[in-house]
């Protein structure tokens, strides 16, 4: 007789810590690195083309150490919140405004009508929404702005029988992929080409083809996830609103649509920043509350409830910024850039290009801004590319795909973490749901770099 064995014990499922815990731990690790790594800096100069300060290649030098102690590391957290004040104010006012719109019931009524019209073709909304956000990423590097649309997306996916993770994949995921592979993103490839002296919009045809493949992979992965998690949702009966109620719904929805039209125009044509955008949504909330019959008292209460719902998302943005504050105060960011770039010179061209991509992934963790990373790393990587026989265009691709796609995964990306928090999607759930499709777009980026070398892309 065989040995009798008891029931197998299941190992507890691995779960990442709460994002705030993770960010505090990263801040403390950054502080510890300031005691281990040598402080150093590149010289910088004002670039009249980009209007930014860029590093001067070959000027790295050691400077007096400024190690960050435990208390100073904690102080970096409120400093990070202060540095990100404009974004945080935007998040709060957007949350408040949509709290008001939600209280009027107009948003739910509008989404219900849309879903009833789509009927059995409801999943067609998924690729349409993905393409819309991908366009925002490609043309405007859309990220924090997505927070404003989370309430609308949650209502939509709820009526389609999908979960909040699908809303995040459709929005922040599609936008990040569009931005990373874009041939025209002014905050990424635009600045990168100016910094490296490469003609503007050059290599556009190649980037466009790769971007279309990347979007096909991401949208296909999102559709597969949507089909896997979709549940049957009983259709809601048509609203029995009175004529006055329907009129109020129409007015509130018109205010929301007009706000987003003004938002796009302000960003694209007027160069609005977060201050102006936040003010616009504040006006939208007040107008929607009064038009929706909430009166002043009801509008204020809805604003407060909306503020409360966005507190966690706002904190994540500030906590994420603290990591950069610590490394900048300890003067080790330039040291990290130099340390990652030096070994690449000894590698074959193909491996060096992929190494540049990996280095940009690593650098994007403490420097989670693609425009800031461009002016920091490319003045170093471009001369290195010349030295090893790699075209500067390919060096830009390594930066684009490394830094841009890292926005899909790094917890120091305040925009990503804020969207996930606003949608109530745990960070580990996001990683599990997107792991395969995320790996596929990273692999595509690596393959595109090798193809660019093979065809001598200039």
XYZ file of C-alpha atoms in Angstrom:
458
model
C 0.000 0.000 0.000
C 1.239 3.447 -0.818
C 1.888 5.940 1.868
C -1.106 7.979 2.855
C -0.489 11.632 2.403
C -2.513 14.455 3.801
C -3.978 17.260 1.782
C -1.459 19.572 0.194
C -1.069 22.888 1.892
C -1.368 25.817 -0.420
C 1.275 28.459 -0.148
C -0.141 31.887 0.604
C -0.490 33.993 -2.521
C 2.214 36.620 -2.864
C 0.910 40.148 -2.567
C 2.768 43.373 -2.999
C 2.587 45.784 -0.086
C 0.263 48.742 -0.163
C 1.548 51.285 -2.742
C 2.144 53.877 -0.020
C 4.275 51.355 1.874
C 6.144 50.537 -1.328
C 6.839 54.211 -2.061
C 8.044 54.916 1.486
C 10.358 51.892 1.242
C 11.720 53.181 -2.092
C 12.310 56.600 -0.498
C 14.290 55.011 2.343
C 16.300 52.917 -0.140
C 17.067 56.087 -2.119
C 18.255 57.732 1.096
C 20.481 54.731 1.859
C 22.022 54.968 -1.628
C 23.109 58.535 -0.909
C 25.413 57.033 1.771
C 26.815 54.407 -0.618
C 27.135 56.105 -4.021
C 29.501 58.951 -4.660
C 27.904 62.341 -5.146
C 28.549 63.711 -8.607
C 27.136 65.973 -11.271
C 27.355 66.855 -14.934
C 27.697 70.465 -15.965
C 24.526 71.848 -17.472
C 23.764 74.495 -20.050
C 20.652 76.258 -21.228
C 19.453 74.835 -24.536
C 17.799 77.542 -26.661
C 16.100 74.933 -28.847
C 14.259 73.061 -26.082
C 14.193 75.899 -23.548
C 15.508 73.490 -20.916
C 18.725 72.842 -19.059
C 20.588 69.876 -20.539
C 23.644 68.043 -19.280
C 27.001 68.456 -21.028
C 28.481 65.075 -21.971
C 31.916 64.284 -20.591
C 31.708 66.789 -17.739
C 30.835 64.421 -14.901
C 32.757 65.243 -11.747
C 32.563 64.395 -8.087
C 31.125 66.924 -5.693
C 30.923 67.023 -1.889
C 28.734 64.260 -0.527
C 25.330 65.142 0.876
C 23.999 61.903 2.395
C 20.340 62.004 3.330
C 19.576 60.840 6.860
C 16.448 58.995 8.034
C 14.668 62.131 9.238
C 15.561 64.055 6.072
C 14.164 61.135 4.045
C 10.846 61.495 5.870
C 10.965 65.259 5.354
C 11.236 64.520 1.615
C 7.675 63.179 1.682
C 5.996 66.526 2.476
C 8.490 68.174 0.131
C 7.388 65.791 -2.595
C 3.766 66.667 -1.897
C 4.636 70.372 -2.123
C 6.564 69.854 -5.384
C 3.552 68.052 -6.841
C 1.053 70.591 -5.485
C -0.258 71.621 -8.915
C -1.010 68.019 -9.903
C -2.556 67.266 -6.510
C -4.814 70.324 -6.725
C -5.890 69.145 -10.173
C -6.703 65.683 -8.820
C -8.782 67.058 -5.947
C -10.775 69.498 -8.083
C -11.411 66.882 -10.770
C -12.614 64.467 -8.099
C -14.843 67.133 -6.585
C -16.297 68.120 -9.950
C -17.188 64.564 -10.888
C -18.555 63.998 -7.415
C -21.067 66.715 -8.272
C -21.835 65.272 -11.717
C -22.313 61.829 -10.186
C -24.684 63.238 -7.552
C -26.925 64.655 -10.315
C -27.348 61.162 -11.836
C -26.783 62.540 -15.341
C -23.660 60.484 -15.964
C -25.360 57.190 -15.205
C -28.356 58.092 -17.355
C -26.129 59.005 -20.288
C -24.046 55.817 -20.063
C -27.187 53.689 -19.737
C -28.572 55.134 -22.963
C -25.280 54.467 -24.764
C -25.110 50.846 -23.559
C -28.741 50.211 -24.558
C -27.999 51.481 -28.055
C -24.912 49.261 -28.380
C -26.860 46.199 -27.215
C -24.938 42.986 -27.895
C -22.115 44.981 -29.474
C -21.145 46.579 -26.171
C -17.539 45.359 -26.294
C -17.005 47.518 -29.382
C -16.617 50.366 -26.917
C -13.338 48.835 -25.668
C -11.171 49.323 -28.806
C -12.800 52.691 -29.503
C -11.942 53.981 -26.028
C -8.438 52.451 -26.252
C -7.744 54.275 -29.526
C -8.998 57.565 -28.100
C -6.628 57.367 -25.126
C -3.771 56.108 -27.314
C -4.209 59.213 -29.463
C -4.048 61.360 -26.324
C -0.810 59.655 -25.353
C 0.698 59.920 -28.827
C -0.091 63.586 -29.351
C 0.001 65.048 -25.838
C 1.681 62.487 -23.538
C -1.622 62.224 -21.637
C -1.207 60.828 -18.144
C -2.433 62.725 -15.080
C -5.225 64.169 -17.221
C -6.741 60.672 -17.373
C -7.764 60.978 -13.721
C -10.546 63.310 -14.822
C -12.093 60.552 -16.928
C -11.905 57.704 -14.410
C -15.448 58.269 -13.044
C -16.905 58.140 -16.556
C -14.941 54.990 -17.407
C -16.017 53.232 -14.231
C -19.659 53.824 -15.052
C -19.099 52.584 -18.619
C -17.268 49.364 -17.686
C -19.805 48.686 -14.943
C -22.682 48.833 -17.429
C -20.718 46.621 -19.865
C -20.130 43.987 -17.171
C -16.374 44.637 -16.994
C -14.164 45.382 -14.005
C -12.159 48.508 -13.055
C -8.895 46.933 -14.222
C -10.289 46.952 -17.739
C -10.971 50.684 -17.365
C -7.319 51.217 -16.414
C -6.083 49.146 -19.360
C -8.312 51.083 -21.757
C -7.148 54.446 -20.438
C -3.758 54.792 -18.763
C -2.425 51.631 -20.421
C -3.394 52.659 -23.954
C -2.136 56.205 -23.383
C 1.252 54.951 -22.145
C 1.694 52.660 -25.161
C 0.662 55.425 -27.554
C 3.081 57.861 -25.899
C 6.007 55.414 -25.822
C 5.805 54.497 -29.518
C 4.596 57.858 -30.827
C 6.375 59.507 -33.772
C 5.185 62.976 -32.702
C 4.936 63.079 -28.875
C 6.334 66.585 -28.178
C 7.297 65.757 -24.589
C 9.246 62.660 -25.528
C 10.482 62.107 -29.081
C 10.160 65.828 -29.839
C 12.484 66.882 -27.015
C 14.756 63.873 -27.611
C 15.348 64.768 -31.258
C 16.048 68.405 -30.379
C 18.492 67.491 -27.615
C 20.438 65.078 -29.848
C 20.422 67.268 -32.959
C 18.357 64.784 -34.980
C 15.920 66.321 -37.529
C 12.411 66.769 -36.133
C 9.937 64.017 -37.071
C 12.692 61.971 -38.736
C 12.122 58.225 -38.568
C 8.397 58.935 -38.377
C 7.340 56.204 -40.819
C 9.250 53.538 -38.896
C 7.853 54.710 -35.549
C 4.311 54.818 -36.922
C 4.449 51.213 -38.133
C 5.852 50.010 -34.795
C 3.249 52.056 -32.906
C 0.390 50.478 -34.849
C 1.713 46.998 -34.052
C 2.131 47.938 -30.378
C -1.410 49.282 -30.170
C -2.750 46.157 -31.863
C -0.995 44.063 -29.204
C -2.253 46.199 -26.318
C -5.829 46.513 -27.571
C -5.920 42.798 -28.377
C -4.725 42.005 -24.858
C -7.308 44.363 -23.390
C -10.091 42.741 -25.420
C -9.018 39.267 -24.295
C -9.042 40.415 -20.680
C -12.457 42.028 -21.144
C -13.922 38.839 -22.603
C -12.438 36.796 -19.751
C -13.843 38.916 -16.915
C -17.108 40.051 -18.479
C -20.209 39.178 -16.531
C -23.829 39.323 -17.593
C -25.471 42.577 -16.608
C -29.228 42.774 -16.603
C -30.369 45.670 -18.777
C -31.829 48.477 -16.763
C -35.277 49.678 -17.748
C -35.404 53.044 -19.476
C -35.400 55.944 -17.052
C -38.820 57.131 -15.999
C -37.567 60.683 -15.598
C -39.992 63.510 -16.169
C -39.481 65.979 -18.942
C -37.812 68.366 -16.519
C -35.515 65.589 -15.279
C -34.476 64.644 -18.804
C -33.816 68.282 -19.604
C -31.559 68.596 -16.550
C -29.665 65.443 -17.545
C -29.137 66.815 -21.044
C -27.866 70.144 -19.699
C -25.440 68.515 -17.253
C -24.054 66.211 -19.946
C -23.701 69.185 -22.290
C -21.694 70.988 -19.601
C -19.397 67.958 -19.246
C -18.877 67.668 -23.014
C -18.232 71.416 -23.335
C -15.709 71.198 -20.498
C -13.707 68.497 -22.237
C -13.815 70.422 -25.515
C -12.441 73.475 -23.683
C -9.893 71.232 -21.952
C -8.520 69.903 -25.256
C -8.419 73.375 -26.786
C -6.725 74.853 -23.724
C -4.027 72.179 -23.625
C -3.330 72.067 -27.361
C -3.827 75.689 -28.429
C -3.268 77.720 -25.265
C -0.612 75.645 -23.526
C -2.597 75.253 -20.316
C -0.944 73.675 -17.306
C -2.549 71.947 -14.318
C -3.605 75.231 -12.695
C -5.829 76.258 -15.601
C -7.113 72.713 -16.086
C -8.070 72.443 -12.402
C -9.912 75.767 -12.558
C -11.859 74.579 -15.600
C -13.102 71.457 -13.810
C -13.963 73.495 -10.726
C -16.218 75.659 -12.914
C -17.701 72.501 -14.457
C -18.598 71.124 -11.023
C -20.314 74.309 -9.911
C -22.221 74.667 -13.190
C -23.266 70.992 -13.215
C -24.460 71.128 -9.604
C -26.622 74.193 -10.137
C -27.967 72.957 -13.467
C -28.647 69.525 -11.978
C -30.798 70.945 -9.216
C -28.424 70.352 -6.306
C -28.418 74.013 -5.294
C -25.453 75.542 -3.504
C -25.552 73.361 -0.385
C -25.894 70.108 -2.338
C -23.135 71.127 -4.743
C -20.728 71.849 -1.881
C -21.535 68.517 -0.199
C -20.911 66.664 -3.463
C -17.609 68.489 -3.930
C -16.481 67.435 -0.448
C -17.418 63.815 -1.146
C -15.471 63.974 -4.408
C -12.442 65.421 -2.598
C -12.602 62.552 -0.118
C -12.635 59.938 -2.888
C -9.436 61.367 -4.411
C -7.356 61.694 -1.226
C -5.507 58.416 -1.669
C -4.707 59.113 -5.331
C -3.392 62.579 -4.463
C -1.157 61.202 -1.701
C 0.364 58.636 -4.057
C 1.496 61.402 -6.404
C 3.238 63.292 -3.610
C 4.828 60.172 -2.111
C 6.149 59.116 -5.535
C 7.781 62.520 -5.989
C 9.660 62.106 -2.687
C 12.002 59.504 -4.218
C 13.308 61.989 -6.769
C 13.598 64.663 -4.057
C 15.879 62.397 -1.977
C 18.140 61.390 -4.881
C 18.374 64.955 -6.130
C 19.241 66.281 -2.663
C 21.874 63.572 -2.277
C 23.362 64.423 -5.723
C 23.371 60.806 -6.915
C 21.045 60.949 -9.954
C 23.881 61.929 -12.318
C 26.058 59.261 -10.684
C 23.447 56.618 -11.492
C 23.222 57.816 -15.112
C 27.003 57.676 -15.534
C 27.240 54.282 -13.836
C 24.654 52.799 -16.189
C 26.170 54.323 -19.328
C 29.855 53.374 -18.856
C 29.537 49.564 -19.305
C 27.635 50.006 -22.595
C 30.728 51.168 -24.483
C 32.286 47.691 -24.239
C 29.283 45.845 -25.679
C 28.497 44.934 -29.306
C 26.240 47.469 -31.013
C 23.012 45.439 -30.696
C 23.565 44.584 -27.049
C 24.581 48.177 -26.316
C 21.313 49.455 -27.800
C 19.290 47.009 -25.730
C 21.441 47.950 -22.749
C 20.488 51.594 -23.320
C 16.837 50.580 -23.254
C 17.364 48.697 -19.980
C 19.317 51.638 -18.533
C 16.477 53.998 -19.399
C 14.045 51.655 -17.642
C 16.220 51.768 -14.525
C 16.665 55.550 -14.637
C 12.936 56.105 -15.087
C 12.255 54.715 -11.607
C 13.833 57.679 -9.784
C 13.167 60.111 -12.670
C 9.529 59.345 -13.625
C 9.176 62.132 -16.190
C 9.992 61.415 -19.828
C 10.856 65.003 -20.683
C 13.150 65.370 -17.656
C 14.806 62.066 -18.467
C 15.416 63.108 -22.082
C 17.458 66.167 -21.124
C 19.285 64.161 -18.449
C 20.278 60.991 -20.290
C 20.377 61.657 -24.029
C 23.215 64.206 -23.924
C 25.185 61.338 -22.359
C 23.878 58.481 -24.489
C 24.046 60.313 -27.853
C 27.855 60.785 -27.844
C 28.174 57.215 -26.553
C 26.124 56.052 -29.546
C 28.497 57.926 -31.881
C 31.453 56.248 -30.198
C 30.180 52.676 -30.678
C 28.730 53.175 -34.175
C 25.075 53.362 -33.181
C 22.863 55.939 -34.856
C 21.441 58.663 -32.643
C 17.987 57.818 -33.959
C 18.344 54.341 -32.500
C 19.589 55.790 -29.215
C 16.376 57.833 -29.130
C 14.330 54.671 -29.723
C 16.100 53.028 -26.783
C 15.127 55.997 -24.621
C 11.546 56.089 -25.947
C 10.769 52.431 -25.453
C 12.667 52.144 -22.164
C 11.372 55.233 -20.376
C 7.959 55.337 -22.073
C 6.970 51.730 -21.467
C 8.262 51.943 -17.895
C 5.290 54.244 -17.269
C 3.151 51.094 -17.446
C 4.764 49.494 -14.438
C 6.857 51.720 -12.198
C 5.243 52.559 -8.852
C 7.056 55.907 -8.853
C 4.870 57.052 -11.756
C 2.397 59.191 -9.815
C -0.014 59.391 -12.762
C -0.313 55.615 -13.074
C -0.688 55.083 -9.347
C -3.275 57.868 -9.058
C -5.388 56.409 -11.874
C -5.220 52.940 -10.300
C -6.165 54.398 -6.916
C -9.043 56.412 -8.386
C -10.321 53.253 -10.097
C -9.766 51.142 -6.923
C -7.414 48.780 -8.779
C -4.717 47.258 -6.508
C -1.225 47.627 -7.950
C -0.528 43.870 -7.786
C -3.812 43.189 -9.593
C -2.727 45.591 -12.340
C 0.594 43.768 -12.730
C -1.055 40.337 -12.867
C -3.714 41.410 -15.355
C -1.297 43.130 -17.743
C 1.843 40.980 -17.362
C 1.586 39.121 -20.686
C 0.588 42.028 -22.877
C 3.121 44.262 -21.105
C 5.910 41.794 -21.847
C 4.782 41.623 -25.465
C 5.060 45.394 -26.005
C 8.453 45.484 -24.242
C 9.609 42.652 -26.537
C 8.285 44.581 -29.532
C 10.296 47.619 -28.455
C 13.465 45.536 -28.194
C 12.813 43.938 -31.592
C 12.171 47.344 -33.163
C 15.531 48.588 -31.891
C 17.342 45.628 -33.472
C 15.449 46.144 -36.739
C 16.400 49.837 -36.699
C 20.060 48.810 -36.421
C 19.692 46.293 -39.252
C 18.108 48.837 -41.639
C 20.502 51.629 -40.542
C 17.692 53.924 -39.401
C 18.889 57.533 -39.325
